[in-house]
Structure formats: structure tokens, C-alpha cells
PDB file of C-alpha atoms in Angstrom:
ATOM      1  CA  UNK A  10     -44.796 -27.076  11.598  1.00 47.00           C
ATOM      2  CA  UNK A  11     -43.064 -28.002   8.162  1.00 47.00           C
ATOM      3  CA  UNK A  12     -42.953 -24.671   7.210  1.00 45.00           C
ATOM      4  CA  UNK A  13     -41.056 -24.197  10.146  1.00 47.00           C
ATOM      5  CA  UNK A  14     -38.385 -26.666  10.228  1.00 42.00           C
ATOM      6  CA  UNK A  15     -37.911 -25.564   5.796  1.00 43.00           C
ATOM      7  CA  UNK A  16     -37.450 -22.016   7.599  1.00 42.00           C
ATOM      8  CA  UNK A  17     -35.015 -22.932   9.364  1.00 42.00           C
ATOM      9  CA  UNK A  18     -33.167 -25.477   7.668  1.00 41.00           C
ATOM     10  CA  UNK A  19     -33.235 -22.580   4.953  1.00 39.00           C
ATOM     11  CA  UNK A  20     -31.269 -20.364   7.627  1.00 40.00           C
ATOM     12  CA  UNK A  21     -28.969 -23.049   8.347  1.00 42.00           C
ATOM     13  CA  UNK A  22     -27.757 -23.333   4.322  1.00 41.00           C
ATOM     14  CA  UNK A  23     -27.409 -19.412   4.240  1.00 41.00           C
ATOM     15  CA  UNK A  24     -24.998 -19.066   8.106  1.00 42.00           C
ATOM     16  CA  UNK A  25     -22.783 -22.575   7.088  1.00 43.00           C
ATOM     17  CA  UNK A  26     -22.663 -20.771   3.037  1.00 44.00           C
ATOM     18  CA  UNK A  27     -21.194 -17.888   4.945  1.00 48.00           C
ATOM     19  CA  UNK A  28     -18.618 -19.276   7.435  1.00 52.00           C
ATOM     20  CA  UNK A  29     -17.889 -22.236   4.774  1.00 60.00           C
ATOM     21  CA  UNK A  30     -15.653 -19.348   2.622  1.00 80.00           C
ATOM     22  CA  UNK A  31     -13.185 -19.255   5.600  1.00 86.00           C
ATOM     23  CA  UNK A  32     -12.940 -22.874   6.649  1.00 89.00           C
ATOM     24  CA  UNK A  33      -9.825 -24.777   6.027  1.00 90.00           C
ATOM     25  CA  UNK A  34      -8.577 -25.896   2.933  1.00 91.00           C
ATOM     26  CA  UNK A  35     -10.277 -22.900   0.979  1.00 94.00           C
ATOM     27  CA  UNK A  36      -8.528 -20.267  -1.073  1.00 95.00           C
ATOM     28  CA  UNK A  37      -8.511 -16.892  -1.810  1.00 95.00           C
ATOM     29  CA  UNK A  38      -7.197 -14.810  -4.559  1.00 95.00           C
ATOM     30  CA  UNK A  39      -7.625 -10.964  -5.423  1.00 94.00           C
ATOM     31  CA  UNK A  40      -6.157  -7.239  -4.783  1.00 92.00           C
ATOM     32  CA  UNK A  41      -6.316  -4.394  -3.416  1.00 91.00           C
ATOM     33  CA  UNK A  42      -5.408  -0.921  -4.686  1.00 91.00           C
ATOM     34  CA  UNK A  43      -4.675   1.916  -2.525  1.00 89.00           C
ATOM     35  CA  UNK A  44      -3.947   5.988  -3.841  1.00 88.00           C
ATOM     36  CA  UNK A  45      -2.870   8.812  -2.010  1.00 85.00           C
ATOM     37  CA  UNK A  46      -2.617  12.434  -2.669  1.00 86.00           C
ATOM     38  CA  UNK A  47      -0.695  15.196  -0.311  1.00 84.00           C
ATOM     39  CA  UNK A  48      -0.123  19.107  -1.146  1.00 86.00           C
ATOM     40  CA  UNK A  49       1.206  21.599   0.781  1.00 82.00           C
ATOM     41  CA  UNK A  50       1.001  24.910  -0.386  1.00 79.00           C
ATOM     42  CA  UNK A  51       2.400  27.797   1.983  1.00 76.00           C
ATOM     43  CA  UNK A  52       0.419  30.977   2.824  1.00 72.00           C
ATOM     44  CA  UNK A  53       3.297  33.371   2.854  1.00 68.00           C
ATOM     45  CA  UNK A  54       5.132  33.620  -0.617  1.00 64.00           C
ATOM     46  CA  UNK A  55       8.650  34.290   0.015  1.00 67.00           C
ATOM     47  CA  UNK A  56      11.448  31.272   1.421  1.00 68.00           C
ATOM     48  CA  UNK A  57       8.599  28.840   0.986  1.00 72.00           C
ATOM     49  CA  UNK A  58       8.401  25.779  -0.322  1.00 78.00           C
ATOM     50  CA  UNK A  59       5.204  24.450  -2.169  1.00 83.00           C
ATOM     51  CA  UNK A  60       4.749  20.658  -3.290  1.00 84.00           C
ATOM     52  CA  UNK A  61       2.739  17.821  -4.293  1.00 89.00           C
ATOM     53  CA  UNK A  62       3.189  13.868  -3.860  1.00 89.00           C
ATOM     54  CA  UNK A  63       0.886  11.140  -5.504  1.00 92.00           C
ATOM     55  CA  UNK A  64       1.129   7.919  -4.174  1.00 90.00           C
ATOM     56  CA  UNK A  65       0.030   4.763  -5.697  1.00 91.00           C
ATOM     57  CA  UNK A  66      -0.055   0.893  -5.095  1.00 92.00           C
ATOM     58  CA  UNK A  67      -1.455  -2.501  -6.505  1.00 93.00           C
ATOM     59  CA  UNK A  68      -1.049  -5.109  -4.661  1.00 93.00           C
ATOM     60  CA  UNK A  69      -2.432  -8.798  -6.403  1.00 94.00           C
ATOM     61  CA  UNK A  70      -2.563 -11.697  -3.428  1.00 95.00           C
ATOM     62  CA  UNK A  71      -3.591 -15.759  -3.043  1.00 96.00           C
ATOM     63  CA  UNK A  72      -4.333 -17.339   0.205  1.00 96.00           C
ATOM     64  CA  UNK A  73      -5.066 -20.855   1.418  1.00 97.00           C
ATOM     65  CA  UNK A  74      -6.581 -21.724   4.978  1.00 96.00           C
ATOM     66  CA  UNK A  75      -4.828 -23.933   6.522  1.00 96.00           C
ATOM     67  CA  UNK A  76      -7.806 -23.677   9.496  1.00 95.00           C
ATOM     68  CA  UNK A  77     -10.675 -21.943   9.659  1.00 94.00           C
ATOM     69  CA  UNK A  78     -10.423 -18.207   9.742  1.00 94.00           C
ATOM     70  CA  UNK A  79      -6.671 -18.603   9.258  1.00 96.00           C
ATOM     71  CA  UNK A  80      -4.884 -18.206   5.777  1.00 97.00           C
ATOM     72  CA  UNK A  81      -1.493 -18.024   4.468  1.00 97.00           C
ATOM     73  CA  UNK A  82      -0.152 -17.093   0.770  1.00 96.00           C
ATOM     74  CA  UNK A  83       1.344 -14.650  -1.625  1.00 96.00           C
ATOM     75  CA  UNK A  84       1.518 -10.830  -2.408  1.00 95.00           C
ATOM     76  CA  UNK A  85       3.086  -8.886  -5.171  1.00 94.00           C
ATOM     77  CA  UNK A  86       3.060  -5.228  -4.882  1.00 93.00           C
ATOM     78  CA  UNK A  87       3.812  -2.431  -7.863  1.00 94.00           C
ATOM     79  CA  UNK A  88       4.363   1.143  -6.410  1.00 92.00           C
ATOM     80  CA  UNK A  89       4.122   4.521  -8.201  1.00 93.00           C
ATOM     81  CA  UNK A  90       5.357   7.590  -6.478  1.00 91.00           C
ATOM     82  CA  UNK A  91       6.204  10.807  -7.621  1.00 90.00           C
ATOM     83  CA  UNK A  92       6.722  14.169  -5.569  1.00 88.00           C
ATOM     84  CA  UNK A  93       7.334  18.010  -6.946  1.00 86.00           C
ATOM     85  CA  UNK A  94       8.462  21.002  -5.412  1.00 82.00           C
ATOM     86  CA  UNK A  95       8.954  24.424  -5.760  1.00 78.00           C
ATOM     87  CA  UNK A  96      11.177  26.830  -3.457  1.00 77.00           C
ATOM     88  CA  UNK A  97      11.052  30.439  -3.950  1.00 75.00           C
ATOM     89  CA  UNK A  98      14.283  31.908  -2.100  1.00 72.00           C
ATOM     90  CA  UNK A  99      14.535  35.748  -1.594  1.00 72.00           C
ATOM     91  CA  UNK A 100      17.249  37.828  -0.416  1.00 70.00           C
ATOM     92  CA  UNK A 101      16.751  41.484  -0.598  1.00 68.00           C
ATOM     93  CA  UNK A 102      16.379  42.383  -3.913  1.00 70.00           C
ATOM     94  CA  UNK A 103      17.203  38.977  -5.797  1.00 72.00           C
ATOM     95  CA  UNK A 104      14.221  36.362  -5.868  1.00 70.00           C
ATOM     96  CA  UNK A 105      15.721  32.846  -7.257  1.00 72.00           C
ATOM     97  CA  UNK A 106      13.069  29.644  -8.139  1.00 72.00           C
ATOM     98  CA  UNK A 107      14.468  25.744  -7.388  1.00 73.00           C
ATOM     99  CA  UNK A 108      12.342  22.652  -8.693  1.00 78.00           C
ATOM    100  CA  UNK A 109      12.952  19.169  -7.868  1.00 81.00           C
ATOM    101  CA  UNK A 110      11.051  16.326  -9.339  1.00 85.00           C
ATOM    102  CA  UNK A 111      11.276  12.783  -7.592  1.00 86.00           C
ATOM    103  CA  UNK A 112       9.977   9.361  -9.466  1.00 89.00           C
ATOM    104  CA  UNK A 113      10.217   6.328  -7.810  1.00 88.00           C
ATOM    105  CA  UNK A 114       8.775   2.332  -9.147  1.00 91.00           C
ATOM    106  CA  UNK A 115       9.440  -0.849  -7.519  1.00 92.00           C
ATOM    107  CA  UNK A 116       8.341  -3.857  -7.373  1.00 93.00           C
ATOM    108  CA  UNK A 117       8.177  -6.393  -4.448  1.00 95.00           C
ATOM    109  CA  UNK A 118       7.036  -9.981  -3.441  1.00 96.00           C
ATOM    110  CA  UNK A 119       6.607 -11.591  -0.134  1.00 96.00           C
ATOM    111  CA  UNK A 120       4.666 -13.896   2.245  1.00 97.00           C
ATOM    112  CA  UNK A 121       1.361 -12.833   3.989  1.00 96.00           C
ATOM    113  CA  UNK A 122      -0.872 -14.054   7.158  1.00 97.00           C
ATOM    114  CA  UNK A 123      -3.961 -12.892   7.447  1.00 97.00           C
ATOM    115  CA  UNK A 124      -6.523 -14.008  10.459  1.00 97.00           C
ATOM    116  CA  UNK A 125     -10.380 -13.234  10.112  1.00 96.00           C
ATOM    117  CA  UNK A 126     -13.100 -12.502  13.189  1.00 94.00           C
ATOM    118  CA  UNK A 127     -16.796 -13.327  12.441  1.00 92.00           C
ATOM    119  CA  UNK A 128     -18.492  -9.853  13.438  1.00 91.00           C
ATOM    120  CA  UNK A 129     -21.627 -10.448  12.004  1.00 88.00           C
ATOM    121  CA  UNK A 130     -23.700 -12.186   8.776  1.00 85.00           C
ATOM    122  CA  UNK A 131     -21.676 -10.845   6.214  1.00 90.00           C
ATOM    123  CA  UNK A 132     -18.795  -9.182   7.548  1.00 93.00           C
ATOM    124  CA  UNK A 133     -15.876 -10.224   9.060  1.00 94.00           C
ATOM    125  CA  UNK A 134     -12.790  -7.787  11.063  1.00 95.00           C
ATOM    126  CA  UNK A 135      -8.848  -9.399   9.465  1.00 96.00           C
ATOM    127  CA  UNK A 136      -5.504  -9.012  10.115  1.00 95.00           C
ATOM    128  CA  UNK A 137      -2.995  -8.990   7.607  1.00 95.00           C
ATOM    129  CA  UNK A 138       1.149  -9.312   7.960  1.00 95.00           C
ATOM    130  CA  UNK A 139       3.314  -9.051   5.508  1.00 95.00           C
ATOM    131  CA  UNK A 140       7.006  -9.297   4.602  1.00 95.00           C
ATOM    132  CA  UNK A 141       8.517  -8.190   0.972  1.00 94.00           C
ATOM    133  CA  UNK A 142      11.698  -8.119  -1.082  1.00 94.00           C
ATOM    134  CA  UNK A 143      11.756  -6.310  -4.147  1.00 93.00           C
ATOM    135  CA  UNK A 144      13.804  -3.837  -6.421  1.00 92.00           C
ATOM    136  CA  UNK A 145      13.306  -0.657  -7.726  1.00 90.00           C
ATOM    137  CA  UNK A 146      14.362   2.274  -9.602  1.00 87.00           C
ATOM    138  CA  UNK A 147      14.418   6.535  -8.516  1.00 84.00           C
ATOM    139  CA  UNK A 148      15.121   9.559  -9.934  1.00 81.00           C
ATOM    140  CA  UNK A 149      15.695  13.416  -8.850  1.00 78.00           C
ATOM    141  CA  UNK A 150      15.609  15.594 -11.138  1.00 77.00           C
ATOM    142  CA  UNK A 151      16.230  19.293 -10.744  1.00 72.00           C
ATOM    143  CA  UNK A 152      14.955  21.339 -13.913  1.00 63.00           C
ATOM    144  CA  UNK A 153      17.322  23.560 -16.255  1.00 54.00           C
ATOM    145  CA  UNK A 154      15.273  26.529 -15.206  1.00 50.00           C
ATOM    146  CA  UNK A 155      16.057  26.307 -11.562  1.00 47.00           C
ATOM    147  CA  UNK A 156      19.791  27.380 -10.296  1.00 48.00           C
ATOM    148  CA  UNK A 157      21.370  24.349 -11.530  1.00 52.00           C
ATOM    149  CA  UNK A 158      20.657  21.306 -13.936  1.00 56.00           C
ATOM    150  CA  UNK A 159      21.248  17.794 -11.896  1.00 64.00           C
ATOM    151  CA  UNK A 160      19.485  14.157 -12.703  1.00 70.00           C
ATOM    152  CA  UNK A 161      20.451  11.568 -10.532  1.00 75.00           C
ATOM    153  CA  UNK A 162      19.364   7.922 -10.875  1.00 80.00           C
ATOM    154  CA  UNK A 163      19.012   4.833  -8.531  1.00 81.00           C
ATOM    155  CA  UNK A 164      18.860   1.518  -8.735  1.00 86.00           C
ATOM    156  CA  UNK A 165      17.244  -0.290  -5.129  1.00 88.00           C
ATOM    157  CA  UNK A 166      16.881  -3.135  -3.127  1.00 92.00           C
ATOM    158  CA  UNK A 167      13.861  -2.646  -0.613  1.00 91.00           C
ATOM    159  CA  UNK A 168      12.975  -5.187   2.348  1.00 94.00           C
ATOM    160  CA  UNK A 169       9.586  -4.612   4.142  1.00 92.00           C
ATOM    161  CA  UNK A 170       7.068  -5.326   6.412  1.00 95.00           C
ATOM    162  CA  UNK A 171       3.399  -4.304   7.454  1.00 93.00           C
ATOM    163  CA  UNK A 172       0.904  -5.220   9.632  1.00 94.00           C
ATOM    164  CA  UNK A 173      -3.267  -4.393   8.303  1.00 93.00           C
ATOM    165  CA  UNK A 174      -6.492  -4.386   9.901  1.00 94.00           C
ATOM    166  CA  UNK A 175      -9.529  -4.357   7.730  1.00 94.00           C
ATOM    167  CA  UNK A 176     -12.963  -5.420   7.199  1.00 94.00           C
ATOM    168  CA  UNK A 177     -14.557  -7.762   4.538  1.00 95.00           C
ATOM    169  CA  UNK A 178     -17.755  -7.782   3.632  1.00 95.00           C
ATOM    170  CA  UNK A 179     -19.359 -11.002   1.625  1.00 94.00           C
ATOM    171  CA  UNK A 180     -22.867  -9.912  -0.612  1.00 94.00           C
ATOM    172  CA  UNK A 181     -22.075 -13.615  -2.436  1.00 91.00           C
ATOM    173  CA  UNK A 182     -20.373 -17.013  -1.156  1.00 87.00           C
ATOM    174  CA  UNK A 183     -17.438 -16.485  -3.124  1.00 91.00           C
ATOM    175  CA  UNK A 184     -16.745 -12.465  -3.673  1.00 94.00           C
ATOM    176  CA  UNK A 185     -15.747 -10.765  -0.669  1.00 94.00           C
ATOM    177  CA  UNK A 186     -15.038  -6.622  -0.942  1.00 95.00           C
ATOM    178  CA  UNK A 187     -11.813  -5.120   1.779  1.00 94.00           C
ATOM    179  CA  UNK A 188     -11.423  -2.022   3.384  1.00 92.00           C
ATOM    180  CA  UNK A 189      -8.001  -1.608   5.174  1.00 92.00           C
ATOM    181  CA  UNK A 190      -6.058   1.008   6.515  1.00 87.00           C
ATOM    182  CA  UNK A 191      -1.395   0.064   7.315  1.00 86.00           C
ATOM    183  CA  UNK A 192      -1.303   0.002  11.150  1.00 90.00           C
ATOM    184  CA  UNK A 193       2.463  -0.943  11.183  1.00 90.00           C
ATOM    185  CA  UNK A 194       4.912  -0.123   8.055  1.00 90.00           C
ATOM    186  CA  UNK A 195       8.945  -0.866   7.967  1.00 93.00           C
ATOM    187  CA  UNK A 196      11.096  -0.164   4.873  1.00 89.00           C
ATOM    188  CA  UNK A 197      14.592  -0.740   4.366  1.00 91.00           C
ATOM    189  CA  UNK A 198      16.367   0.499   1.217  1.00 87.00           C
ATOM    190  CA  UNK A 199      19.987   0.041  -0.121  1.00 86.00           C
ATOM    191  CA  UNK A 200      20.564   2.545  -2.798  1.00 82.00           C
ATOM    192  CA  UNK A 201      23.092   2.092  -5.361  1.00 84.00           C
ATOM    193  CA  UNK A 202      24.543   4.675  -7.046  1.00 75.00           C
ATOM    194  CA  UNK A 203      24.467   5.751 -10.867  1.00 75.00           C
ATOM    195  CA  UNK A 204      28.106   5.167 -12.176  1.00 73.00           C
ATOM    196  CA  UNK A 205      27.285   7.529 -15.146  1.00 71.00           C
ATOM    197  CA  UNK A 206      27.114  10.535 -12.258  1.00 70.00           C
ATOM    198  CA  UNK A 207      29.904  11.557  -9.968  1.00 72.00           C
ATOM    199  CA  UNK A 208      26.906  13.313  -7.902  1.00 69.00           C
ATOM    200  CA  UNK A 209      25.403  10.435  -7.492  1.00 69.00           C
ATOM    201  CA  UNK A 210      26.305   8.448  -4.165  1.00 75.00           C
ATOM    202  CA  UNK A 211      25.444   4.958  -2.748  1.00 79.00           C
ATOM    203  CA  UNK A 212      23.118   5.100   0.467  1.00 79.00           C
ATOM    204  CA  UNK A 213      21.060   3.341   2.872  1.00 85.00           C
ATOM    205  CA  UNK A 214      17.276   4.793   3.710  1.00 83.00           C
ATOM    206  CA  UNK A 215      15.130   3.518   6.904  1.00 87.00           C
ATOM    207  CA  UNK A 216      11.800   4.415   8.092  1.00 88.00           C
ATOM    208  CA  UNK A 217       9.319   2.997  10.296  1.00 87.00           C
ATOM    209  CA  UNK A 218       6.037   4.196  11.028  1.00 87.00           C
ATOM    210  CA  UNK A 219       3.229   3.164  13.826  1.00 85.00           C
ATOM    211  CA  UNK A 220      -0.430   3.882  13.707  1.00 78.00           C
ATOM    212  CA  UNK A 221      -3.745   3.693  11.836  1.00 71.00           C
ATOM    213  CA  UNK A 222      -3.382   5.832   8.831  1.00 66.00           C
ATOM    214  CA  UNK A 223      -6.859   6.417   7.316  1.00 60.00           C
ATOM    215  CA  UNK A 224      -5.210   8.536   5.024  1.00 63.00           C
ATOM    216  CA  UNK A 225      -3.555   6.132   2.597  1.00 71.00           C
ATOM    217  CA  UNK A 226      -6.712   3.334   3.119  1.00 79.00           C
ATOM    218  CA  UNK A 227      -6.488   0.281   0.575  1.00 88.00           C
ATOM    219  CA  UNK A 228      -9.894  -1.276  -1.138  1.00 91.00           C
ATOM    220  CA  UNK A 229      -9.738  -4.786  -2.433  1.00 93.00           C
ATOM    221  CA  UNK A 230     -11.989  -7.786  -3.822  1.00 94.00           C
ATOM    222  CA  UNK A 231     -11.338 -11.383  -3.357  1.00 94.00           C
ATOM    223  CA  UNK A 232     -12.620 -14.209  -5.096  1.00 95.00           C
ATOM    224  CA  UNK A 233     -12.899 -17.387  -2.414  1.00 94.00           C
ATOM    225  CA  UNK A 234     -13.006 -20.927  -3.885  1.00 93.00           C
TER     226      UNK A 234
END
């Protein structure tokens, strides 16, 4: 009968160990890093265009639960992106190469929400939101060998939001490892243009996007205290 009751007061320490990283007035801090790769490469070889985009983030967050399951905090986000392409235009006789290189960096900070759902020992489903302001720089570069030499550069202010589901597993009481995938992405950017070149011109860019991408998925650790 003792051995019993030590059972399951044992079991008892281990379920409250797990839910206790989630109660109220516990915090979080950690990451998540997310990459992305995309080619497209044409199976004809003549007007085509051939590229390739890597895509990169790091995003560093804290949280505090302000009731159980429920947090609120900070996120800073660095992103890397650069794109290349390659045109090969023919007409009759004459074949003619154009390249265009794109860089872009910014970096943003914002609020985030995140709600978790007990699943089962160990794992919990979350929901993150976010919002983010940040600036950032671009460039497009078209190289000497193609028809014409042009670099333009931009400086940018970006607004944005996203919405992320996920799941978080917990092996210890205080390390939890994230899978996510962006359900819900908005970006707003206000380029300025680069007084050094009259090619270069000031513009707005928009985009919006709706859906589970399990293309660009993040993976993340937290540390809970």
C-alpha cells in the first residue's frame, strides 16, 4: 500500500513539474531560426529565366505569463535575403545574357502573444502573434557583363505582422524545443531612395500572404524559469 501512494505521489511531482513551466508569473526566453532555399531552373534554354533565393532569419524572444498557458513579451528579428538571376534573351541570330543580384538585411522589434494547449505529457500545440517595426537596407545590382551596369541602393522602414502555430516539446522542466510553420504574414515597406542615383526612386512595397507554409518552418529552444 505505501509503495502505492510513493507511486503515485511520484506521478503527481512529474504532471505539476510539467504544467508548472506555463503557469503564471513564469518566463521564457530563447529563439528560433528559420532558412529557406528556392531555385527555379527552366527546361527550355532560350527567353528563360533561371534563379536562386536563400532566405534566412533569427529571431531571439522573452515571455512572461501573465496566466497559465498565456504569455506576453519581446521579439527581435535579423533577416538575410539574397536572390540571383539569369535571363538568356534570343532573337534570331543574337543571344544576349542579363544578371541581377538582390541583397536585402533588416532588422525589426516588436510585441508577441503566444497561447499554449496541453496535448499531452510533454508537448504542448501554441499560438504565436506578432507585430514589428524595424529598418533595413537593399540592393540590386545588375553585373557589368550583362547589357548594362546599374546598382541601386535602399534604405527601409518595414512594419509587420504574423500569426504562428507550433508545437513544443519539454524532455526537462525548464528547456522546451519549437517547431513552427507562419500561418498569417503582412509586410509593409517604405523605400527611400539613394540620392547618389538618379535611377533610383522612392517606393512603397505590400504583401500579404495566408496559409500554412511548411516550406519556410522555424525551429527554436526556450529556456523557462
Amino acid at each position: 500500500m505505501k509503495k502505492r501512494y510513493l507511486l503515485c505521489a511520484v506521478l503527481c511531482i512529474a504532471l505539476s513539474s510539467v504544467h508548472a513551466q506555463t503557469e503564471k508569473g513564469n518566463n521564457f526566453i530563447g529563439g528560433s531560426i528559420s532558412y529557406s532555399r528556392t531555385t527555379i531552373t527552366p527546361a527550355g534554354s532560350q527567353n528563360v529565366t533561371t534563379s536562386v533565393g536563400n532566405y534566412f532569419n533569427v529571431s531571439p524572444k522573452f515571455g512572461h505569463f501573465i496566466k497559465k498557458n498565456l504569455a506576453i513579451g519581446l521579439s527581435l528579428a535579423y533577416v538575410d535575403n539574397k536572390n540571383s538571376s539569369e535571363t538568356n534573351y534570343v532573337n534570331g541570330s543574337t543571344s544576349v545574357v542579363s544578371s541581377l543580384n538582390t541583397k536585402e538585411r533588416n532588422f525589426s522589434v516588436g510585441p508577441i502573444i503566444r497561447y499554449y494547449i496541453d496535448v499531452v505529457d510533454k508537448f504542448k500545440f501554441f499560438g504565436q502573434g506578432s507585430l514589428g517595426i524595424g529598418v533595413g537596407k537593399s540592393s540590386q545590382i545588375t553585373p557589368a557583363s550583362a547589357i548594362d551596369f546599374m546598382m541601386l541602393k535602399y534604405k527601409y522602414t518595414t512594419y509587420n505582422a504574423s500569426a504562428n502555430p507550433g508545437f513544443a516539446f519539454f524532455p526537462t522542466k525548464k528547456l522546451a524545443f519549437e517547431f513552427s510553420f507562419p500561418l498569417f504574414s503582412y509586410n509593409n515597406q517604405d523605400m527611400k531612395a539613394d540620392s547618389a542615383n538618379p535611377y533610383s526612386q522612392p517606393y512603397k512595397a505590400e504583401s500579404f500572404s495566408f496559409g500554412l507554409n511548411t516550406f519556410v518552418p522555424s525551429i527554436g529552444a526556450n529556456f523557462h524559469f
